[in-house]
Short mmCIF file of C-alpha atoms in Angstrom, two decimals:
data_model
loop_
_atom_site.label_atom_id
_atom_site.label_comp_id
_atom_site.label_asym_id
_atom_site.label_seq_id
_atom_site.Cartn_x
_atom_site.Cartn_y
_atom_site.Cartn_z
CA HIS A 1 6.90 -8.35 -18.05
CA VAL A 2 10.52 -7.40 -18.73
CA ASP A 3 11.78 -7.23 -22.21
CA ASP A 4 15.46 -7.47 -21.51
CA VAL A 5 17.89 -7.86 -18.66
CA HIS A 6 21.35 -6.28 -18.98
CA MET A 7 24.18 -7.08 -16.43
CA ALA A 8 27.15 -4.79 -15.87
CA ILE A 9 29.26 -6.93 -13.85
CA TRP A 10 32.13 -4.61 -13.68
CA ARG A 11 30.00 -1.87 -11.97
CA GLY A 12 27.85 -4.18 -10.11
CA ALA A 13 24.71 -3.19 -11.72
CA TYR A 14 21.83 -4.80 -13.74
CA GLU A 15 19.16 -3.11 -15.71
CA LEU A 16 15.60 -4.18 -16.39
CA ARG A 17 14.63 -2.91 -20.02
CA GLY A 18 11.01 -2.48 -20.80
CA MET A 19 9.49 -3.18 -17.42
CA GLU A 20 5.62 -3.55 -17.36
CA MET A 21 3.32 -4.55 -14.66
CA ARG A 22 -0.51 -5.08 -15.22
CA GLN A 23 -3.40 -5.41 -12.93
CA LEU A 24 -4.91 -8.61 -14.34
CA ASP A 25 -8.81 -7.48 -13.66
CA SER A 26 -8.10 -4.06 -14.82
CA PRO A 27 -10.77 -2.07 -16.96
CA SER A 28 -7.83 -0.39 -18.65
CA ARG A 29 -5.51 -1.73 -21.53
CA GLU A 30 -2.75 0.61 -20.02
CA PRO A 31 -0.54 -1.03 -17.60
CA LEU A 32 -0.44 -0.11 -13.93
CA PHE A 33 3.29 0.46 -14.03
CA GLU A 34 5.70 0.48 -16.81
CA SER A 35 9.29 2.04 -17.22
CA ARG A 36 11.74 2.26 -20.13
CA ASN A 37 14.66 1.19 -17.91
CA VAL A 38 15.19 0.31 -14.32
CA GLU A 39 18.80 0.35 -13.21
CA ILE A 40 19.85 -1.27 -9.70
CA SER A 41 23.49 -0.87 -8.79
CA VAL A 42 25.44 -1.78 -5.78
CA LEU A 43 27.39 0.92 -3.94
CA TRP A 44 31.01 -0.19 -4.04
CA SER A 45 31.73 2.12 -0.78
CA ALA A 46 29.08 0.00 1.25
CA LEU A 47 30.60 -3.15 -0.25
CA LEU A 48 33.98 -2.27 0.98
CA ARG A 49 32.51 -1.93 4.44
CA GLY A 50 30.78 -5.43 4.26
CA GLN A 51 27.40 -4.33 3.47
CA VAL A 52 25.37 -4.89 0.29
CA VAL A 53 23.44 -1.67 -0.78
CA ALA A 54 21.64 -0.80 -3.82
CA ARG A 55 20.67 2.37 -5.74
CA TYR A 56 17.73 2.28 -7.97
CA ARG A 57 17.21 4.79 -10.92
CA VAL A 58 13.94 4.53 -12.95
CA TYR A 59 13.80 6.41 -16.10
CA GLN A 60 10.46 7.37 -17.65
CA PRO A 61 8.28 5.38 -15.34
CA GLN A 62 4.43 5.71 -15.70
CA ILE A 63 1.88 5.01 -13.25
CA ASN A 64 -1.83 4.68 -14.49
CA PHE A 65 -4.59 4.71 -12.05
CA VAL A 66 -8.12 3.92 -13.69
CA ALA A 67 -11.55 4.18 -12.08
CA GLY A 68 -13.85 1.24 -12.39
CA HIS A 69 -17.57 1.27 -13.28
CA GLY A 70 -20.28 -1.41 -14.07
CA GLY A 71 -18.85 -4.04 -11.80
CA GLN A 72 -15.26 -3.47 -13.06
CA LYS A 73 -12.55 -3.27 -10.64
CA ALA A 74 -10.76 0.13 -10.46
CA GLN A 75 -6.87 -0.05 -11.41
CA THR A 76 -5.14 1.27 -8.43
CA GLY A 77 -2.70 -1.31 -7.19
CA LYS A 78 -4.83 -1.57 -3.96
CA GLY A 79 -4.46 -4.86 -2.40
CA ALA A 80 -0.96 -5.41 -3.39
CA ASN A 81 1.74 -5.28 -0.70
CA TRP A 82 4.09 -2.93 -2.42
CA ILE A 83 6.83 -3.24 0.05
CA GLU A 84 6.96 -6.89 -0.48
CA VAL A 85 6.84 -6.22 -4.40
CA ILE A 86 10.07 -4.02 -3.98
CA LYS A 87 11.71 -6.78 -1.78
CA LYS A 88 11.19 -9.32 -4.49
CA LEU A 89 12.74 -7.02 -7.18
CA SER A 90 15.68 -6.27 -4.89
CA PHE A 91 17.21 -8.68 -2.16
CA LEU A 92 19.67 -5.78 -1.60
CA ARG A 93 19.30 -2.99 1.00
CA ILE A 94 17.98 0.04 -0.80
CA ASP A 95 19.78 3.24 -0.29
CA ARG A 96 18.51 5.62 -2.97
CA PHE A 97 15.63 5.49 -5.38
CA GLU A 98 15.30 8.03 -8.22
CA THR A 99 12.93 8.58 -10.81
CA PHE A 100 13.44 10.49 -14.09
CA ASP A 101 10.84 12.17 -16.36
CA GLY A 102 7.89 10.26 -14.92
CA THR A 103 4.19 10.20 -15.20
CA VAL A 104 1.40 9.74 -12.87
CA HIS A 105 -1.88 9.53 -14.71
CA TYR A 106 -5.47 9.12 -13.39
CA SER A 107 -8.49 8.52 -15.72
CA ASP A 108 -12.06 8.08 -15.35
CA PRO A 109 -13.58 7.64 -18.90
CA GLU A 110 -16.97 6.80 -17.65
CA SER A 111 -17.62 9.87 -15.64
CA ASP A 112 -19.52 13.13 -16.90
CA PRO A 113 -17.47 15.09 -18.07
CA PRO A 114 -14.64 12.25 -18.63
CA VAL A 115 -11.61 12.94 -16.26
CA ASN A 116 -7.90 12.54 -17.70
CA ILE A 117 -5.42 14.18 -15.52
CA ALA A 118 -1.80 13.66 -14.90
CA LEU A 119 1.44 14.78 -13.22
CA THR A 120 4.14 14.95 -15.92
CA ARG A 121 7.89 15.59 -15.79
CA VAL A 122 8.07 13.87 -12.27
CA ASP A 123 11.55 13.65 -11.06
CA ALA A 124 11.76 12.18 -7.60
CA VAL A 125 14.50 11.07 -5.10
CA VAL A 126 13.82 8.92 -1.99
CA THR A 127 16.89 8.54 0.50
CA ASN A 128 17.28 6.56 3.64
CA LEU A 129 14.95 3.93 2.31
CA ASP A 130 15.84 0.56 3.67
CA ASN A 131 14.34 -2.95 3.07
CA SER A 132 16.46 -4.46 5.84
CA GLU A 133 14.39 -5.97 8.68
CA LYS A 134 17.58 -5.65 10.94
CA GLN A 135 17.72 -1.76 10.76
CA PRO A 136 16.84 0.28 13.70
CA LYS A 137 13.38 1.39 14.41
CA GLU A 138 14.17 5.10 14.13
CA ARG A 139 14.58 5.15 10.40
CA VAL A 140 12.89 8.09 8.57
CA ALA A 141 12.90 7.90 4.71
CA HIS A 142 12.92 11.52 2.80
CA LEU A 143 11.27 11.99 -0.55
CA GLU A 144 11.74 15.11 -2.73
CA LEU A 145 9.53 15.33 -5.70
CA HIS A 146 8.98 17.81 -8.47
CA ALA A 147 6.67 17.58 -11.36
CA LEU A 148 4.01 19.44 -13.43
CA ALA A 149 0.14 19.19 -12.85
CA VAL A 150 -1.88 19.29 -16.03
CA ASP A 151 1.36 20.10 -17.80
CA GLN A 152 1.72 23.79 -16.36
CA ALA A 153 1.49 24.11 -12.63
CA GLN A 154 4.78 23.25 -10.80
CA VAL A 155 4.41 20.95 -7.95
CA ALA A 156 6.79 20.34 -5.21
CA VAL A 157 6.79 17.92 -2.19
CA ASP A 158 9.08 17.45 0.67
CA LEU A 159 8.08 14.34 2.71
CA GLN A 160 9.51 12.40 5.76
CA LEU A 161 8.00 9.07 6.71
CA ASP A 162 8.97 5.49 7.91
CA PRO A 163 7.46 3.25 5.20
CA PHE A 164 7.92 0.14 6.84
CA ALA A 165 6.01 1.14 10.27
CA ASP A 166 3.04 -0.89 11.16
CA LYS A 167 1.05 2.54 11.25
CA PRO A 168 2.70 4.77 8.81
CA ASP A 169 3.74 8.10 10.28
CA PHE A 170 4.62 11.04 8.02
CA GLN A 171 5.48 14.69 7.69
CA LEU A 172 4.66 16.57 4.61
#
């Protein structure tokens, strides 16, 4: 679901406001993914070289994972081809993907004791992410992530990977 689409033609961008993705058979009322605003913009410098390349900026994204019990399916997003979902959202090559003030939440209300943990203030940048099938095979994406675990412990991640490899290889 998207509440509104805003076009900024002069700068080659569009915004998806109030974006929400739900897992249909989820045990949770919370969406699997939601964001206040997703901005997708074209890089003019690449366009002048004859390439159509985009940058994503995702504001206040929230991902909610929920355990399943009693025959309910867990809300994990498992089974979805996320590379295909990203390709459908943008027909453009993706140069940079940034998130600002995000949350990754996991809950298991049926466990004893109930589990409710989260990474908050998630700021992440993924570079050299390219959804073009015509790119060389030696492409390596880079993720830099900073967050708070349980609202107090600082987390930093530096990851290199090829997200489009048949058998993903990474260095963390």
